[in-house]
Amino acid sequence: QYSLIKDVVSSLKRHRMHEQQFTHHPLLVLSNFGLQQIQVKLMASMFQNMFPSINVHRVNLNSIKRCLLISYDAQTQLLDFRHYSVKVVPVGMSKGLKKLLQEKFPNMSRLEDISELL
């Protein structure tokens, strides 16, 4: 079973697809591949070798734009393949400061001082 990209995009309220998403490799997440069967180990090794490994200490979080989740169901012997778009956003700060960090200039016509924005 599969879905076409036009079906996925039409079902989304706000889709975020841009060319920069595909300039870097996705973050690969393998689920339920810890079984001792040789074919499961072979599949896990194949998926891991399709993408370069990521050094967690040196990776730039802004360069990760996609996540690829592959989960294996041992009972049905089916693979579930999901491809997500990832967006890094600041958390725990005011809306005005978030706009400044995302390089969007906020409307400051109602403000008397920059401290009201922050």
Coordinates of N, CA, C and O in Angstrom, one line a residue:
Q1 N 0.8 -1.2 0.0 CA 0.0 0.0 0.0 C 0.9 1.2 0.0 O 1.9 1.3 0.6
Y2 N 0.5 2.3 -0.7 CA 1.3 3.5 -0.8 C 0.3 4.6 -1.1 O -0.8 4.5 -1.4
S3 N 0.9 5.9 -0.9 CA 0.1 7.1 -1.2 C 0.9 7.9 -2.1 O 2.2 8.0 -2.0
L4 N 0.3 8.6 -3.1 CA 1.0 9.5 -4.0 C 1.2 10.8 -3.3 O 0.5 11.2 -2.4
I5 N 2.3 11.5 -3.7 CA 2.6 12.8 -3.1 C 1.5 13.8 -3.2 O 1.2 14.6 -2.3
K6 N 0.8 13.8 -4.3 CA -0.3 14.7 -4.5 C -1.5 14.5 -3.6 O -2.1 15.4 -3.1
D7 N -1.7 13.2 -3.2 CA -2.7 12.9 -2.2 C -2.3 13.3 -0.8 O -3.1 13.8 0.0
V8 N -1.0 13.1 -0.5 CA -0.5 13.6 0.8 C -0.6 15.1 1.0 O -1.1 15.6 2.0
V9 N -0.2 15.8 -0.1 CA -0.2 17.3 0.0 C -1.6 17.8 0.0 O -1.9 18.8 0.8
S10 N -2.5 17.2 -0.7 CA -3.9 17.7 -0.7 C -4.6 17.4 0.7 O -5.5 18.1 1.0
S11 N -4.1 16.4 1.4 CA -4.8 16.1 2.7 C -4.2 17.0 3.8 O -4.8 17.1 4.9
L12 N -3.1 17.7 3.6 CA -2.5 18.6 4.7 C -3.2 19.9 4.7 O -3.6 20.5 3.7
K13 N -3.3 20.5 5.9 CA -3.8 21.8 6.0 C -2.8 22.9 5.6 O -3.0 23.8 4.8
R14 N -1.6 22.7 6.1 CA -0.4 23.5 5.7 C 0.7 22.6 5.4 O 1.3 22.0 6.2
H15 N 1.1 22.5 4.1 CA 2.2 21.7 3.8 C 3.5 22.6 3.7 O 3.5 23.7 3.3
R16 N 4.6 22.0 4.1 CA 5.9 22.6 4.1 C 6.8 21.8 3.3 O 7.5 21.0 3.8
M17 N 6.9 22.1 2.0 CA 7.8 21.4 1.1 C 8.7 22.5 0.4 O 8.1 23.4 -0.2
H18 N 9.9 22.4 0.6 CA 10.8 23.3 -0.1 C 12.1 22.6 -0.5 O 12.4 21.5 -0.1
E19 N 12.8 23.2 -1.4 CA 14.0 22.5 -2.0 C 15.1 22.2 -1.0 O 15.8 21.2 -1.1
Q20 N 15.2 23.0 0.1 CA 16.2 22.8 1.1 C 16.0 21.6 1.9 O 16.9 21.1 2.6
Q21 N 14.8 21.0 1.9 CA 14.6 19.8 2.6 C 15.4 18.6 2.1 O 15.8 17.7 2.9
F22 N 15.7 18.6 0.9 CA 16.3 17.5 0.3 C 17.8 17.7 0.0 O 18.4 16.9 -0.7
T23 N 18.4 18.7 0.6 CA 19.9 18.9 0.5 C 20.7 18.1 1.4 O 21.8 17.8 1.2
H24 N 20.0 17.7 2.6 CA 20.7 16.9 3.6 C 20.0 15.5 3.7 O 18.8 15.4 3.4
H25 N 20.7 14.6 4.2 CA 20.1 13.2 4.4 C 19.2 13.3 5.6 O 19.3 14.0 6.5
P26 N 18.2 12.4 5.6 CA 17.2 12.4 6.7 C 17.8 11.7 7.9 O 18.8 10.9 7.8
L27 N 17.2 11.9 9.0 CA 17.5 11.2 10.2 C 16.8 9.9 10.2 O 15.5 9.9 10.0
L28 N 17.5 8.8 10.3 CA 16.9 7.5 10.1 C 16.6 6.9 11.5 O 17.4 6.9 12.4
V29 N 15.3 6.5 11.7 CA 14.9 5.8 12.9 C 14.4 4.5 12.6 O 13.4 4.3 11.8
L30 N 15.0 3.4 13.1 CA 14.6 2.0 12.9 C 13.9 1.5 14.2 O 14.4 1.7 15.3
S31 N 12.7 1.0 14.0 CA 11.9 0.5 15.1 C 11.7 -1.0 15.0 O 11.3 -1.5 13.9
N32 N 11.8 -1.8 16.0 CA 11.6 -3.2 16.1 C 12.5 -4.0 15.2 O 12.1 -5.0 14.6
F33 N 13.7 -3.6 15.0 CA 14.7 -4.3 14.3 C 15.7 -5.0 15.2 O 16.8 -5.5 14.7
G34 N 15.4 -5.2 16.4 CA 16.3 -5.8 17.4 C 16.2 -7.3 17.5 O 16.7 -8.0 18.3
L35 N 15.4 -7.9 16.6 CA 15.2 -9.4 16.6 C 16.5 -10.1 16.1 O 17.3 -9.5 15.4
Q36 N 16.6 -11.3 16.5 CA 17.8 -12.1 16.2 C 17.8 -12.8 14.9 O 18.7 -13.5 14.6
Q37 N 16.7 -12.7 14.2 CA 16.6 -13.4 12.9 C 17.6 -12.7 11.9 O 17.7 -11.5 11.8
I38 N 18.2 -13.5 11.0 CA 19.2 -13.0 10.1 C 18.6 -12.1 9.1 O 19.3 -11.1 8.7
Q39 N 17.4 -12.3 8.6 CA 16.8 -11.5 7.6 C 16.5 -10.1 8.2 O 16.6 -9.1 7.5
V40 N 16.1 -10.0 9.5 CA 15.8 -8.7 10.1 C 17.1 -8.0 10.3 O 17.2 -6.8 10.0
K41 N 18.2 -8.6 10.7 CA 19.5 -8.0 10.8 C 20.0 -7.5 9.5 O 20.6 -6.4 9.4
L42 N 19.8 -8.2 8.4 CA 20.2 -7.8 7.1 C 19.4 -6.6 6.6 O 20.0 -5.7 6.0
M43 N 18.1 -6.6 6.9 CA 17.3 -5.4 6.5 C 17.8 -4.2 7.3 O 17.9 -3.1 6.7
A44 N 18.0 -4.3 8.6 CA 18.5 -3.2 9.4 C 19.8 -2.6 8.9 O 20.0 -1.4 8.7
S45 N 20.7 -3.5 8.5 CA 22.0 -3.2 8.0 C 21.9 -2.5 6.7 O 22.6 -1.5 6.4
M46 N 21.0 -2.9 5.8 CA 20.8 -2.3 4.5 C 20.2 -0.9 4.7 O 20.7 0.0 4.0
F47 N 19.2 -0.7 5.5 CA 18.7 0.6 5.7 C 19.7 1.6 6.4 O 19.8 2.8 6.0
Q48 N 20.5 1.1 7.3 CA 21.5 1.9 7.9 C 22.6 2.4 6.9 O 23.1 3.5 7.0
N49 N 22.9 1.5 6.0 CA 24.0 1.8 5.0 C 23.4 2.7 3.8 O 24.2 3.2 3.0
M50 N 22.1 2.9 3.8 CA 21.6 3.7 2.7 C 21.9 5.2 3.0 O 21.9 6.0 2.1
F51 N 22.0 5.6 4.3 CA 22.2 6.9 4.7 C 23.5 7.0 5.6 O 23.8 6.1 6.3
P52 N 24.2 8.1 5.5 CA 25.4 8.3 6.3 C 25.0 8.3 7.8 O 23.9 8.8 8.2
S53 N 25.9 7.9 8.7 CA 25.7 8.0 10.1 C 25.8 9.4 10.6 O 26.5 10.2 10.0
I54 N 25.1 9.7 11.6 CA 25.1 11.1 12.2 C 25.9 11.1 13.5 O 25.6 10.3 14.4
N55 N 26.8 12.0 13.6 CA 27.5 12.2 14.9 C 26.7 13.1 15.7 O 26.5 14.3 15.4
V56 N 26.1 12.6 16.8 CA 25.2 13.4 17.6 C 25.8 14.6 18.3 O 25.2 15.6 18.6
H57 N 27.1 14.5 18.5 CA 27.8 15.6 19.2 C 28.2 16.8 18.2 O 28.4 17.9 18.6
R58 N 28.2 16.5 16.9 CA 28.6 17.5 16.0 C 27.5 17.9 15.0 O 27.7 18.8 14.2
V59 N 26.4 17.3 15.1 CA 25.3 17.5 14.1 C 24.7 18.9 14.4 O 24.5 19.3 15.5
N60 N 24.4 19.6 13.3 CA 23.7 20.9 13.4 C 22.2 20.6 13.3 O 21.8 20.1 12.3
L61 N 21.5 21.0 14.3 CA 20.1 20.6 14.3 C 19.3 21.3 13.2 O 18.3 20.8 12.7
N62 N 19.8 22.5 12.8 CA 19.1 23.2 11.7 C 19.3 22.5 10.3 O 18.6 22.8 9.4
S63 N 20.3 21.6 10.2 CA 20.5 20.9 9.0 C 19.5 19.7 8.8 O 19.4 19.1 7.8
I64 N 18.9 19.2 10.0 CA 18.0 18.1 9.9 C 16.7 18.6 9.5 O 16.0 19.3 10.3
K65 N 16.2 18.3 8.3 CA 14.9 18.7 7.8 C 13.9 17.6 7.6 O 12.8 17.9 7.5
R66 N 14.4 16.4 7.7 CA 13.5 15.2 7.4 C 13.9 14.1 8.4 O 15.0 14.0 8.9
C67 N 12.9 13.3 8.7 CA 13.0 12.1 9.5 C 12.4 10.9 8.8 O 11.3 11.0 8.3
L68 N 13.1 9.8 8.7 CA 12.6 8.6 8.0 C 12.4 7.5 9.1 O 13.4 7.1 9.7
L69 N 11.2 7.1 9.3 CA 10.9 6.1 10.3 C 10.5 4.8 9.6 O 9.6 4.8 8.8
I70 N 11.3 3.8 9.9 CA 11.0 2.5 9.3 C 10.7 1.5 10.5 O 11.6 1.3 11.3
S71 N 9.6 1.0 10.6 CA 9.3 0.0 11.7 C 8.9 -1.3 11.1 O 8.3 -1.4 10.0
Y72 N 9.3 -2.4 11.8 CA 9.1 -3.7 11.3 C 8.1 -4.4 12.3 O 8.2 -4.4 13.5
D73 N 7.1 -5.1 11.7 CA 6.1 -5.8 12.4 C 6.4 -7.3 12.3 O 6.3 -7.9 11.2
A74 N 6.8 -7.9 13.4 CA 7.3 -9.3 13.3 C 6.2 -10.3 13.0 O 6.4 -11.3 12.4
Q75 N 5.0 -10.0 13.4 CA 3.8 -10.9 13.2 C 3.4 -11.0 11.8 O 3.2 -12.0 11.2
T76 N 3.3 -9.8 11.1 CA 2.8 -9.7 9.7 C 4.0 -9.7 8.8 O 3.8 -9.9 7.6
Q77 N 5.2 -9.5 9.3 CA 6.5 -9.4 8.5 C 6.3 -8.2 7.5 O 6.8 -8.4 6.3
L78 N 5.7 -7.1 7.9 CA 5.6 -6.0 7.0 C 6.4 -4.8 7.5 O 6.6 -4.7 8.8
L79 N 6.9 -4.0 6.6 CA 7.6 -2.8 7.0 C 6.7 -1.6 6.9 O 5.9 -1.5 5.9
D80 N 6.7 -0.7 7.9 CA 6.0 0.6 7.8 C 7.0 1.7 7.6 O 7.9 1.9 8.4
F81 N 6.8 2.4 6.5 CA 7.8 3.4 6.0 C 7.1 4.7 6.1 O 6.1 5.0 5.5
R82 N 7.6 5.6 6.9 CA 7.0 7.0 7.1 C 8.1 8.0 6.9 O 9.2 7.9 7.5
H83 N 7.8 9.1 6.2 CA 8.8 10.1 5.9 C 8.2 11.5 6.5 O 7.1 11.9 6.0
Y84 N 8.9 12.1 7.4 CA 8.4 13.3 8.1 C 9.2 14.5 7.7 O 10.4 14.4 7.5
S85 N 8.6 15.6 7.7 CA 9.3 16.9 7.6 C 9.5 17.4 9.0 O 8.6 17.5 9.8
V86 N 10.7 17.9 9.3 CA 11.1 18.4 10.6 C 11.4 19.8 10.6 O 12.1 20.3 9.7
K87 N 10.9 20.6 11.5 CA 11.1 22.0 11.6 C 11.6 22.3 13.1 O 10.9 21.9 14.0
V88 N 12.8 22.9 13.2 CA 13.3 23.3 14.5 C 12.7 24.7 14.9 O 12.9 25.6 14.1
V89 N 12.1 24.8 16.0 CA 11.5 26.0 16.5 C 11.9 26.3 17.9 O 12.1 25.4 18.7
P90 N 12.2 27.6 18.2 CA 12.5 27.9 19.6 C 11.3 27.7 20.5 O 10.2 28.0 20.2
V91 N 11.6 27.3 21.8 CA 10.5 27.0 22.7 C 10.8 27.8 24.0 O 12.0 28.0 24.4
G92 N 9.8 28.3 24.6 CA 9.9 28.9 25.9 C 10.3 30.4 25.8 O 10.9 30.9 26.7
M93 N 9.9 31.1 24.8 CA 10.2 32.5 24.6 C 8.9 33.2 24.0 O 8.0 32.5 23.5
S94 N 8.9 34.5 24.1 CA 7.8 35.3 23.6 C 7.6 35.2 22.1 O 8.6 34.9 21.4
K95 N 6.4 35.4 21.7 CA 6.1 35.4 20.2 C 6.9 36.4 19.4 O 7.4 36.1 18.3
G96 N 7.2 37.6 20.0 CA 7.9 38.6 19.3 C 9.4 38.1 19.1 O 10.0 38.3 18.0
L97 N 10.0 37.6 20.2 CA 11.4 37.1 20.1 C 11.5 35.9 19.1 O 12.5 35.8 18.4
K98 N 10.5 35.0 19.1 CA 10.5 33.9 18.1 C 10.5 34.5 16.7 O 11.3 34.0 15.8
K99 N 9.7 35.5 16.4 CA 9.7 36.1 15.1 C 11.1 36.7 14.7 O 11.5 36.6 13.6
L100 N 11.7 37.3 15.7 CA 13.0 37.9 15.4 C 14.1 36.8 15.1 O 14.9 37.0 14.2
L101 N 14.0 35.7 15.9 CA 14.9 34.6 15.7 C 14.7 33.9 14.3 O 15.6 33.3 13.7
Q102 N 13.4 33.9 13.9 CA 13.1 33.3 12.6 C 13.3 34.3 11.4 O 12.8 34.0 10.3
E103 N 13.8 35.4 11.7 CA 14.1 36.5 10.7 C 12.8 37.0 10.1 O 12.8 37.4 8.9
K104 N 11.8 37.1 10.9 CA 10.5 37.7 10.4 C 10.4 39.0 11.3 O 10.5 38.9 12.5
F105 N 10.3 40.1 10.7 CA 10.2 41.4 11.4 C 8.8 41.6 11.9 O 7.8 41.7 11.1
P106 N 8.6 41.6 13.2 CA 7.2 41.8 13.8 C 6.7 43.2 13.6 O 7.5 44.2 13.5
N107 N 5.4 43.4 13.7 CA 4.8 44.7 13.6 C 4.9 45.3 15.0 O 4.3 44.9 16.0
M108 N 5.7 46.4 15.1 CA 5.9 47.1 16.3 C 5.2 48.5 16.4 O 5.6 49.3 17.2
S109 N 4.2 48.7 15.6 CA 3.5 50.0 15.6 C 2.8 50.2 16.9 O 2.6 51.4 17.3
R110 N 2.3 49.2 17.5 CA 1.6 49.3 18.8 C 2.4 49.4 20.0 O 2.0 49.7 21.1
L111 N 3.7 49.2 19.8 CA 4.7 49.2 20.9 C 5.3 50.5 21.1 O 5.6 51.2 20.1
E112 N 5.6 50.9 22.3 CA 6.4 52.1 22.6 C 7.9 51.9 22.8 O 8.7 52.8 22.6
D113 N 8.2 50.6 23.2 CA 9.6 50.3 23.5 C 9.9 48.9 23.0 O 9.0 48.1 23.0
I114 N 11.2 48.6 22.7 CA 11.5 47.3 22.3 C 11.4 46.3 23.4 O 11.2 45.1 23.2
S115 N 11.4 46.7 24.6 CA 11.3 45.8 25.8 C 9.9 45.2 25.8 O 9.7 44.1 26.4
E116 N 8.9 45.9 25.3 CA 7.6 45.3 25.2 C 7.5 44.1 24.3 O 6.7 43.2 24.5
L117 N 8.3 44.1 23.3 CA 8.4 43.0 22.4 C 9.0 41.8 23.0 O 8.6 40.7 22.9
L118 N 10.1 42.0 23.8 CA 10.8 40.9 24.4 C 10.2 40.5 25.6 O 10.3 39.3 26.0

